[in-house]
Coordinates of C-alpha atoms in Angstrom, one line a residue:
Chain I
M1 CA -95.6 -22.8 10.3
N2 CA -92.8 -23.6 12.1
H3 CA -93.5 -26.9 13.5
I4 CA -93.6 -28.2 9.9
F5 CA -90.5 -26.3 8.8
R6 CA -88.7 -28.2 12.1
K7 CA -90.2 -31.3 10.7
L8 CA -88.6 -30.4 7.6
Q9 CA -85.2 -29.9 9.1
V10 CA -84.8 -33.3 10.9
T11 CA -85.3 -35.0 8.0
F12 CA -82.8 -33.1 6.2
P13 CA -79.8 -34.2 8.7
Q14 CA -80.6 -37.9 8.6
Q15 CA -81.1 -37.9 4.9
A16 CA -77.8 -36.2 4.6
S17 CA -76.0 -38.5 7.0
I18 CA -77.2 -41.8 4.9
L19 CA -75.8 -39.9 1.8
N20 CA -72.5 -39.6 3.8
Q21 CA -72.2 -42.7 4.5
S22 CA -73.2 -43.9 1.3
L23 CA -70.5 -41.7 -0.1
C24 CA -68.0 -42.9 2.5
R25 CA -68.8 -46.5 1.7
A26 CA -68.4 -45.7 -2.0
T27 CA -65.5 -43.8 -2.7
P28 CA -62.8 -45.2 0.0
S29 CA -60.1 -45.7 -3.1
I30 CA -60.1 -42.0 -3.8
Q31 CA -59.6 -40.7 -0.1
H32 CA -56.3 -42.7 0.3
P33 CA -54.0 -40.5 -2.0
V34 CA -52.8 -37.5 0.3
W35 CA -53.5 -34.7 -1.6
C36 CA -56.9 -35.4 -2.1
T37 CA -57.5 -35.2 1.8
A38 CA -59.8 -32.5 2.9
A39 CA -59.9 -29.4 0.8
M40 CA -57.5 -29.4 -2.3
N41 CA -56.6 -25.5 -1.1
E42 CA -55.5 -26.0 2.2
R43 CA -51.9 -27.0 3.3
Q44 CA -52.2 -29.0 6.1
Y45 CA -48.7 -28.5 7.6
R46 CA -49.3 -24.9 8.3
D47 CA -50.9 -26.0 11.6
M48 CA -48.2 -28.1 12.7
P49 CA -46.7 -26.8 15.8
T50 CA -42.8 -27.1 13.9
H51 CA -43.9 -24.9 11.1
G52 CA -41.6 -22.2 9.9
I53 CA -39.2 -23.7 12.1
G54 CA -36.1 -22.6 10.1
R55 CA -37.3 -18.8 9.7
W56 CA -34.6 -16.4 10.5
R57 CA -35.0 -13.4 8.0
H58 CA -37.3 -11.6 10.2
L59 CA -35.4 -11.9 13.0
L60 CA -32.6 -9.4 11.1
L61 CA -33.0 -5.8 11.3
K62 CA -34.6 -4.0 8.3
Q63 CA -32.0 -2.6 5.9
A64 CA -32.5 0.4 3.9
P65 CA -32.5 -0.6 0.0
K66 CA -28.5 0.0 -1.2
K67 CA -29.2 2.2 -4.5
K68 CA -26.3 2.6 -6.5
K69 CA -25.7 6.5 -5.9
D70 CA -24.4 5.1 -2.9
R71 CA -21.4 3.6 -3.8
N72 CA -19.7 6.4 -5.3
Q73 CA -20.8 9.3 -2.4
Q74 CA -17.8 11.1 -1.5
K75 CA -16.6 9.5 1.9
E76 CA -16.5 11.8 5.4
L77 CA -13.0 13.6 5.8
V78 CA -12.0 12.4 9.1
S79 CA -9.8 15.6 10.2
A80 CA -6.8 15.0 12.5
T81 CA -6.5 14.8 15.9
D82 CA -3.6 14.6 18.6
T83 CA -2.7 11.1 18.3
A84 CA -3.8 10.5 14.8
Y85 CA -3.5 11.5 11.3
G86 CA -6.8 12.2 9.7
T87 CA -7.6 11.1 5.8
L88 CA -4.5 10.3 4.2
N89 CA -3.7 9.0 0.4
V90 CA -1.2 6.4 -0.1
T91 CA -0.5 6.7 -4.0
V92 CA 1.5 4.2 -5.8
S93 CA 2.6 5.1 -9.4
G94 CA 4.7 3.6 -12.0
Y95 CA 5.1 2.3 -15.7
D96 CA 4.6 -1.4 -15.1
M97 CA 1.1 -1.8 -14.0
T98 CA 1.9 -5.8 -13.0
V99 CA 3.9 -4.3 -10.0
V100 CA 1.7 -1.3 -9.3
E101 CA -1.3 -3.6 -8.8
H102 CA 0.4 -5.8 -6.6
Y103 CA 2.3 -3.4 -4.9
S104 CA -1.2 -1.8 -3.8
Q105 CA -2.4 -5.1 -3.0
Y106 CA 0.0 -5.8 -0.7
I107 CA -0.4 -2.6 1.3
H108 CA -4.2 -3.1 1.5
N109 CA -3.4 -6.6 3.0
F110 CA -0.7 -5.0 5.2
C111 CA -3.2 -2.3 6.5
N112 CA -5.8 -5.0 7.4
R113 CA -3.2 -7.1 8.7
L114 CA -2.9 -3.7 11.1
N115 CA -6.5 -3.0 11.6
I116 CA -5.7 0.0 10.1
K117 CA -9.1 1.0 8.3
V118 CA -9.2 1.1 4.6
A119 CA -12.2 3.9 3.8
D120 CA -11.2 3.5 0.1
S121 CA -9.3 1.8 -2.7
Y122 CA -9.5 3.4 -6.3
A123 CA -7.6 3.8 -9.3
L124 CA -7.0 7.1 -11.0
P125 CA -6.7 7.4 -15.1
T126 CA -3.9 6.0 -16.8
K127 CA -1.7 8.8 -18.1
S128 CA 0.2 8.4 -21.6
T129 CA 3.4 9.9 -22.3
E130 CA 5.2 9.7 -25.7
V131 CA 8.6 9.7 -25.9
L132 CA 10.2 11.8 -29.0
L133 CA 13.9 11.1 -30.4
M134 CA 15.7 13.2 -32.6
Q135 CA 16.7 11.6 -35.3
E136 CA 20.9 11.3 -36.2
Q137 CA 20.3 12.5 -39.3
G138 CA 18.2 15.5 -40.0
N139 CA 15.9 17.3 -37.4
K140 CA 12.5 15.5 -37.0
T141 CA 11.6 13.8 -33.8
Y142 CA 9.8 10.6 -34.2
V143 CA 8.0 8.6 -32.2
D144 CA 10.4 6.1 -29.8
A145 CA 8.1 4.9 -27.0
V146 CA 4.7 5.5 -25.3
L147 CA 5.3 5.2 -21.8
K148 CA 2.0 4.7 -19.9
T149 CA 2.0 5.6 -16.4
H150 CA -0.3 3.8 -13.9
Q151 CA -1.7 4.9 -10.5
R152 CA -3.4 3.2 -7.6
V153 CA -4.8 5.1 -4.3
I154 CA -5.7 3.8 -1.1
Q155 CA -7.5 5.8 1.2
L156 CA -6.8 5.5 5.0
S157 CA -9.2 6.9 6.8
S158 CA -7.5 7.2 10.1
L159 CA -3.4 6.3 11.3
N160 CA -2.6 6.2 14.8
A161 CA 0.4 8.4 15.1
S162 CA 2.1 5.5 17.1
L163 CA 1.8 3.2 14.5
C164 CA 2.7 5.5 11.5
P165 CA 6.7 4.5 11.9
V166 CA 6.3 1.2 11.8
F167 CA 3.8 1.0 9.0
M168 CA 5.6 3.9 6.8
D169 CA 9.1 1.8 7.6
V170 CA 8.2 -1.5 6.6
I171 CA 6.2 -0.2 3.2
L172 CA 9.5 1.7 2.3
K173 CA 11.2 -1.5 2.8
N174 CA 9.0 -3.6 0.5
Q175 CA 9.2 -0.9 -2.0
P176 CA 9.9 -2.4 -5.1
E177 CA 11.8 -1.1 -8.3
G178 CA 10.8 1.6 -10.8
V179 CA 7.2 2.3 -8.3
Q180 CA 7.0 5.3 -6.8
L181 CA 5.2 6.1 -3.5
S182 CA 3.7 9.2 -1.9
V183 CA 1.5 9.5 1.0
Q184 CA -0.3 12.9 1.2
E185 CA -3.5 14.1 3.1
H186 CA -6.8 13.9 1.3
T187 CA -8.5 17.0 0.4
E188 CA -11.8 17.6 -1.6
A189 CA -9.9 18.9 -4.4
D190 CA -8.3 15.8 -5.2
Y191 CA -11.8 14.1 -4.6
Q192 CA -13.0 16.8 -7.2
A193 CA -10.3 16.0 -9.7
R194 CA -11.9 12.1 -10.1
F195 CA -14.3 13.7 -11.9
K196 CA -15.0 14.6 -15.4
A197 CA -15.3 18.4 -16.3
R198 CA -18.8 18.9 -17.9
P199 CA -18.2 22.0 -20.0
E200 CA -22.3 22.5 -20.8
L201 CA -22.9 22.5 -17.2
E202 CA -20.9 25.2 -16.4
G203 CA -21.8 26.8 -19.7
L204 CA -25.3 27.0 -18.4
V205 CA -24.2 27.6 -14.9
A206 CA -22.1 30.9 -16.3
Q207 CA -25.2 32.0 -18.3
I208 CA -27.2 31.5 -15.3
N209 CA -24.8 33.6 -13.1
Q210 CA -24.2 36.8 -15.6
Chain C
M1 CA 6.6 6.2 33.4
A2 CA 4.6 9.5 34.2
A3 CA 6.8 12.2 32.5
P4 CA 7.6 10.9 29.2
C5 CA 3.7 10.2 28.7
R6 CA 2.5 13.7 29.2
K7 CA 5.8 14.9 27.3
M8 CA 4.2 12.8 24.2
A9 CA 0.5 14.1 24.9
S10 CA 2.2 17.6 24.6
R11 CA 4.4 17.3 21.4
S12 CA 3.9 19.4 18.6
Y13 CA 1.8 17.9 15.9
S14 CA 2.5 18.3 12.2
Q15 CA 1.6 17.1 8.9
L16 CA 4.0 15.0 6.6
L17 CA 3.9 15.0 2.9
C18 CA 6.5 12.0 1.7
C19 CA 7.2 11.7 -1.7
F20 CA 9.1 8.0 -1.9
S21 CA 10.8 7.3 -5.0
R22 CA 12.6 4.3 -6.2
T23 CA 14.5 4.7 -9.2
A24 CA 17.7 3.5 -10.7
V25 CA 21.2 4.5 -9.6
G26 CA 22.0 7.3 -10.7
S27 CA 24.2 10.1 -8.7
G28 CA 23.4 9.2 -5.7
A29 CA 23.2 6.0 -3.1
C30 CA 19.7 7.3 -1.9
R31 CA 15.9 7.6 -3.0
R32 CA 14.3 10.5 -4.1
F33 CA 12.7 12.0 -1.2
S34 CA 10.5 15.2 -0.4
V35 CA 8.8 15.9 3.0
T36 CA 6.3 19.2 2.8
P37 CA 5.1 19.8 6.1
I38 CA 1.7 21.0 6.0
D39 CA 0.4 21.6 9.7
R40 CA 2.9 22.6 12.7
A41 CA 0.4 23.2 15.7
T42 CA 2.2 25.3 18.5
P43 CA 3.2 22.6 21.1
R44 CA 1.3 23.5 24.1
A45 CA 3.5 25.0 27.5
S46 CA 3.7 22.7 30.3
T47 CA 3.4 24.7 33.1
A48 CA 5.1 24.1 36.3
A49 CA 2.8 22.2 38.0
D50 CA 2.6 19.4 35.1
R51 CA 6.2 18.8 35.5
A52 CA 6.7 16.3 38.1
T53 CA 10.3 15.2 39.6
S54 CA 11.5 12.2 38.4
P55 CA 14.8 10.3 38.8
W56 CA 15.0 9.6 35.7
S57 CA 16.9 11.7 32.9
L58 CA 15.7 11.7 29.5
M59 CA 17.6 11.5 26.1
A60 CA 16.6 10.8 22.5
A61 CA 18.4 9.0 19.7
V62 CA 17.8 8.7 16.6
C63 CA 17.3 5.6 14.4
L64 CA 18.8 6.7 11.2
Q65 CA 18.5 4.0 8.0
R66 CA 19.7 4.3 4.5
L67 CA 17.4 1.6 2.5
P68 CA 18.3 -0.3 -0.3
V69 CA 19.1 1.0 -3.6
I70 CA 19.1 -1.9 -5.6
T71 CA 17.2 -5.7 -5.5
A72 CA 18.8 -8.3 -3.4
D73 CA 20.0 -10.7 -5.8
C74 CA 17.4 -14.0 -6.3
S75 CA 18.5 -17.1 -4.4
P76 CA 19.2 -20.4 -6.7
I77 CA 15.5 -21.5 -6.0
E78 CA 14.6 -18.2 -6.8
Q79 CA 16.6 -17.5 -10.3
R80 CA 14.8 -21.1 -11.4
F81 CA 11.3 -20.1 -10.6
K82 CA 11.8 -17.1 -11.8
Q83 CA 12.9 -18.6 -15.7
M84 CA 10.2 -21.1 -15.5
L85 CA 7.3 -18.3 -15.4
Q86 CA 9.1 -16.3 -17.9
Q87 CA 9.2 -19.3 -19.8
M88 CA 5.7 -19.6 -19.6
E89 CA 4.6 -16.4 -20.0
L90 CA 6.6 -16.4 -23.2
E91 CA 5.0 -19.2 -24.5
K92 CA 1.2 -17.8 -24.0
S93 CA 1.8 -14.5 -24.8
M94 CA 0.7 -12.8 -28.0
L95 CA 3.0 -11.8 -31.0
S96 CA 3.9 -8.0 -30.3
D97 CA 3.5 -5.5 -33.2
H98 CA 6.9 -5.3 -33.8
E99 CA 6.9 -9.3 -34.2
L100 CA 4.1 -9.3 -36.9
R101 CA 6.1 -6.1 -38.8
L102 CA 9.1 -8.5 -38.9
M103 CA 7.4 -12.0 -40.1
E104 CA 5.4 -9.2 -42.9
D105 CA 8.9 -8.3 -43.8
A106 CA 10.3 -11.4 -44.1
E107 CA 6.9 -13.1 -46.3
R108 CA 7.0 -10.1 -48.4
M109 CA 10.9 -10.9 -49.0
S110 CA 10.4 -14.2 -50.1
R111 CA 7.6 -13.1 -52.1
R112 CA 9.9 -11.0 -54.1
Q113 CA 12.5 -14.0 -54.3
A114 CA 9.9 -16.0 -55.8
D115 CA 10.1 -16.6 -59.5
D116 CA 6.5 -15.5 -60.5
Y117 CA 7.1 -12.0 -58.5
D118 CA 5.0 -9.2 -60.2
S119 CA 5.8 -5.8 -59.1
D120 CA 1.9 -4.7 -59.4
E121 CA 1.3 -7.1 -56.5
D122 CA 3.5 -4.9 -54.4
L123 CA 1.1 -2.3 -53.1
G124 CA 1.8 0.3 -50.4
D125 CA 4.9 2.4 -50.0
Q126 CA 8.3 1.0 -49.7
E127 CA 9.5 1.4 -46.3
I128 CA 12.7 3.2 -46.1
M129 CA 14.1 1.3 -42.9
M130 CA 13.6 -2.3 -42.4
T131 CA 12.5 -3.6 -39.3
Q132 CA 15.1 -5.9 -39.1
D133 CA 17.7 -3.1 -39.6
L134 CA 15.3 -1.3 -36.6
E135 CA 16.6 -4.0 -34.6
D136 CA 19.9 -4.4 -35.5
T137 CA 20.1 -0.3 -34.2
W138 CA 18.6 -1.4 -30.8
E139 CA 20.9 -4.3 -30.2
Q140 CA 24.0 -2.1 -31.4
R141 CA 22.6 0.9 -29.0
L142 CA 22.2 -1.8 -26.0
K143 CA 25.7 -3.5 -26.6
N144 CA 27.0 0.3 -25.8
F145 CA 25.1 0.8 -22.8
Q146 CA 27.5 0.3 -19.7
P147 CA 25.7 -0.4 -16.5
A148 CA 27.5 0.2 -13.5
P149 CA 28.5 -2.8 -11.4
R150 CA 26.1 -3.9 -8.4
V151 CA 28.5 -4.8 -6.3
R152 CA 31.6 -3.4 -5.5
A153 CA 34.1 -5.0 -3.2
D154 CA 36.2 -2.6 -2.0
V155 CA 33.2 -0.2 -1.0
D156 CA 31.6 -2.9 0.9
E157 CA 34.4 -3.3 2.9
D158 CA 34.9 0.3 3.9
L159 CA 32.1 0.6 6.7
T160 CA 32.1 4.3 7.1
S161 CA 31.0 5.2 3.4
V162 CA 27.0 5.2 2.9
Q163 CA 27.5 3.6 -0.2
R164 CA 28.2 0.1 1.1
C165 CA 26.0 -2.9 0.8
L166 CA 23.7 -1.3 -2.0
T167 CA 21.3 -4.0 -1.6
D168 CA 20.7 -4.2 2.3
S169 CA 19.5 -1.5 4.7
L170 CA 22.4 0.3 7.4
V171 CA 22.2 2.3 10.2
L172 CA 23.7 4.8 11.3
L173 CA 26.3 4.0 14.4
A174 CA 28.5 6.9 16.1
E175 CA 30.6 7.0 19.0
Q176 CA 29.8 8.8 22.0
Q177 CA 31.0 9.6 25.8
V178 CA 28.7 7.8 28.1
G179 CA 30.0 8.6 31.8
A180 CA 33.7 7.5 31.8
E181 CA 33.8 5.2 28.3
K182 CA 33.5 5.8 25.0
L183 CA 30.8 3.5 23.6
W184 CA 29.0 2.6 19.9
L185 CA 25.5 3.8 19.9
L186 CA 22.4 5.2 17.7
P187 CA 23.2 9.1 18.0
Q188 CA 21.7 10.4 21.1
A189 CA 21.2 14.0 22.8
A190 CA 19.9 14.7 25.8
W191 CA 16.2 16.1 26.4
Q192 CA 15.8 20.0 27.1
E193 CA 13.0 21.7 28.6
G194 CA 10.7 23.0 26.3
E195 CA 11.1 20.9 23.2
T196 CA 10.0 17.6 22.0
L197 CA 11.7 14.6 22.3
R198 CA 11.6 14.2 18.0
R199 CA 13.3 17.8 18.5
T200 CA 15.7 16.2 20.4
A201 CA 16.6 13.3 18.2
E202 CA 17.0 15.9 14.9
R203 CA 19.3 17.8 17.2
A204 CA 21.3 14.5 17.9
L205 CA 21.4 14.1 14.2
D206 CA 22.6 17.7 13.3
S207 CA 25.3 17.3 16.0
M208 CA 27.0 14.3 15.3
T209 CA 27.0 14.5 11.0
A210 CA 28.0 17.8 9.5
A211 CA 25.4 19.8 7.5
G212 CA 24.8 18.2 4.0
V213 CA 22.5 15.3 5.6
R214 CA 18.5 15.5 5.2
A215 CA 16.9 12.8 6.8
T216 CA 12.7 12.5 7.3
F217 CA 11.6 11.1 10.6
L218 CA 8.8 8.9 10.1
G219 CA 6.3 10.0 12.5
N220 CA 6.4 11.9 16.2
A221 CA 5.9 8.9 18.2
P222 CA 9.0 6.6 19.4
C223 CA 9.7 3.3 18.2
G224 CA 11.6 2.3 21.2
V225 CA 13.0 2.9 24.5
Y226 CA 16.2 1.6 26.4
K227 CA 16.5 2.6 30.2
Y228 CA 19.6 1.8 32.6
K229 CA 20.5 2.8 35.8
L230 CA 23.6 4.6 36.4
P231 CA 26.4 2.6 38.2
K232 CA 26.0 3.1 41.9
A233 CA 28.4 5.2 42.6
A234 CA 26.8 7.6 40.3
R235 CA 23.5 7.6 41.6
T236 CA 22.1 10.4 43.3
E237 CA 18.5 11.4 44.8
S238 CA 17.2 13.3 41.5
S239 CA 19.1 10.8 39.2
V240 CA 18.9 7.3 39.3
G241 CA 19.1 6.4 35.4
V242 CA 18.4 7.7 32.1
K243 CA 15.5 6.8 29.7
V244 CA 16.4 7.0 25.8
F245 CA 13.3 7.3 23.3
F246 CA 14.6 6.1 19.9
F247 CA 12.6 7.7 16.4
K248 CA 12.9 6.6 13.0
A249 CA 14.4 8.5 10.2
I250 CA 15.0 7.6 6.5
L251 CA 18.2 9.2 5.0
V252 CA 17.0 11.4 2.0
D253 CA 20.3 12.7 0.5
G254 CA 24.1 13.0 0.5
T255 CA 27.1 11.6 2.6
P256 CA 27.1 12.7 6.2
G257 CA 29.8 15.4 5.0
S258 CA 33.4 15.4 4.7
A259 CA 34.2 16.5 8.5
P260 CA 31.9 14.5 11.0
T261 CA 32.0 15.5 14.6
A262 CA 32.3 12.0 15.9
P263 CA 33.6 8.5 14.1
L264 CA 30.5 7.4 12.2
L265 CA 29.9 3.6 11.2
W266 CA 27.1 1.9 8.7
L267 CA 26.2 -0.9 9.5
K268 CA 24.2 -3.9 8.6
K269 CA 21.5 -5.1 11.1
S270 CA 24.0 -8.6 11.2
E271 CA 26.9 -6.5 12.2
L272 CA 25.2 -4.6 14.9
Q273 CA 26.3 -7.3 17.4
K274 CA 30.0 -6.5 17.3
Y275 CA 29.8 -3.3 18.1
L276 CA 26.8 -3.0 20.5
K277 CA 26.4 -3.9 24.3
P278 CA 24.2 -7.1 24.4
A279 CA 21.7 -5.4 26.5
Y280 CA 21.6 -2.5 24.0
M281 CA 21.4 -4.5 21.2
M282 CA 18.7 -6.6 22.3
N283 CA 16.2 -3.2 22.8
V284 CA 17.7 -2.0 19.8
G285 CA 17.3 -5.0 17.3
R286 CA 13.6 -5.0 18.1
F287 CA 12.5 -2.3 16.5
I288 CA 15.1 -2.0 13.2
L289 CA 13.7 -4.0 10.6
N290 CA 15.8 -7.0 8.7
L291 CA 14.0 -6.8 5.4

């Protein structure tokens, strides 16, 4: 039985080669276009030695994906040492928003230039003050003006004690008119004051604690 | 500089709560200012072993500055630029509520004056005060307001007055006896055992001016140092010279008082050269900012 199969096998390649040759000669024009060579599914340049020569993202360290919640987490409070102050809040406040903002930008740029690390830079909510004047004839008061107080805070993570007098001197000498400057320690209470009160949550907590 | 460095390390440390504000020229010539020390750590007592005998004796001086009260005048180019920017802003801006009301009132008046005026059309309550009248009362109030003069020539000439030259920052100088001669210097005092250099500077300020001068020191670290050797005749084994450390302070309140113990001067940086010795001036000029 085997020899019969062998004979059959022998004849097949002969027939196949004849077929191939005929195919080759019959269809030379189809083979010239580049996208028809070999098999359609394989990309030839993956075998090229320079394949992936420009790849660089695989060399970077893996970064954890940033979540939106992380942005507003509280930064750690740096405590004061013998040679440096801890976390300080430089608050700039005034009635004229452009002046206040420009001055806070100036302080921020100045800190960058002196390599003082700026931890955070945010704005506190605007406070509106109504100025009521008594009328000349009569007892009624009427609204004369509405003054809005804007506040900008620049948080410095640490300030070297030897740099402090220089820093303070320059920002004091460049203080514009109508702007109040205040430098204070940053406390936990300052951070919590920025959040809105949640009355329902507080009510529920009080109920639990009762 | 072995001894001074060690002194700096063991100095007491205090947190500062400073509030600075720049308001219009009111009663005083100085800015409103408040300092609240939060925490004052006790200074570590330096043992006898720490103190190496050094031939340099230490002194601390205070550079008391009065900050400018009003803004300096603009130069001609700055004035022209300011005018141009104001004009541009005016042209780009929108109409305010007041201006809209003015236009509405003018329109209503013109409608009333028209021949085919129907009083029923005039809806809304009649305003007791027309907007134009409001503007006139404001103009009147502005005319009645007299601002204080910005520059007073007679006060500017008086070098001892703290109200002179409101547009510049001034430095306090005191005439002191140094060795055999009287010199104009920043107020200084000799350092004593057991106190910090900043405390020495505060003492120097208190001794030179009467009580009633309040100053805030800007930090515990000095801003400059000047060392000089004593003349050969006065030099001994244990004292070769003196090192003076300068501390910056800002004047908070009040005039130096009626009877200062030593003659005092308030000078601008450009005028300091006439009163200070050249070597001293070179050193001191490095940390006095000309802003």
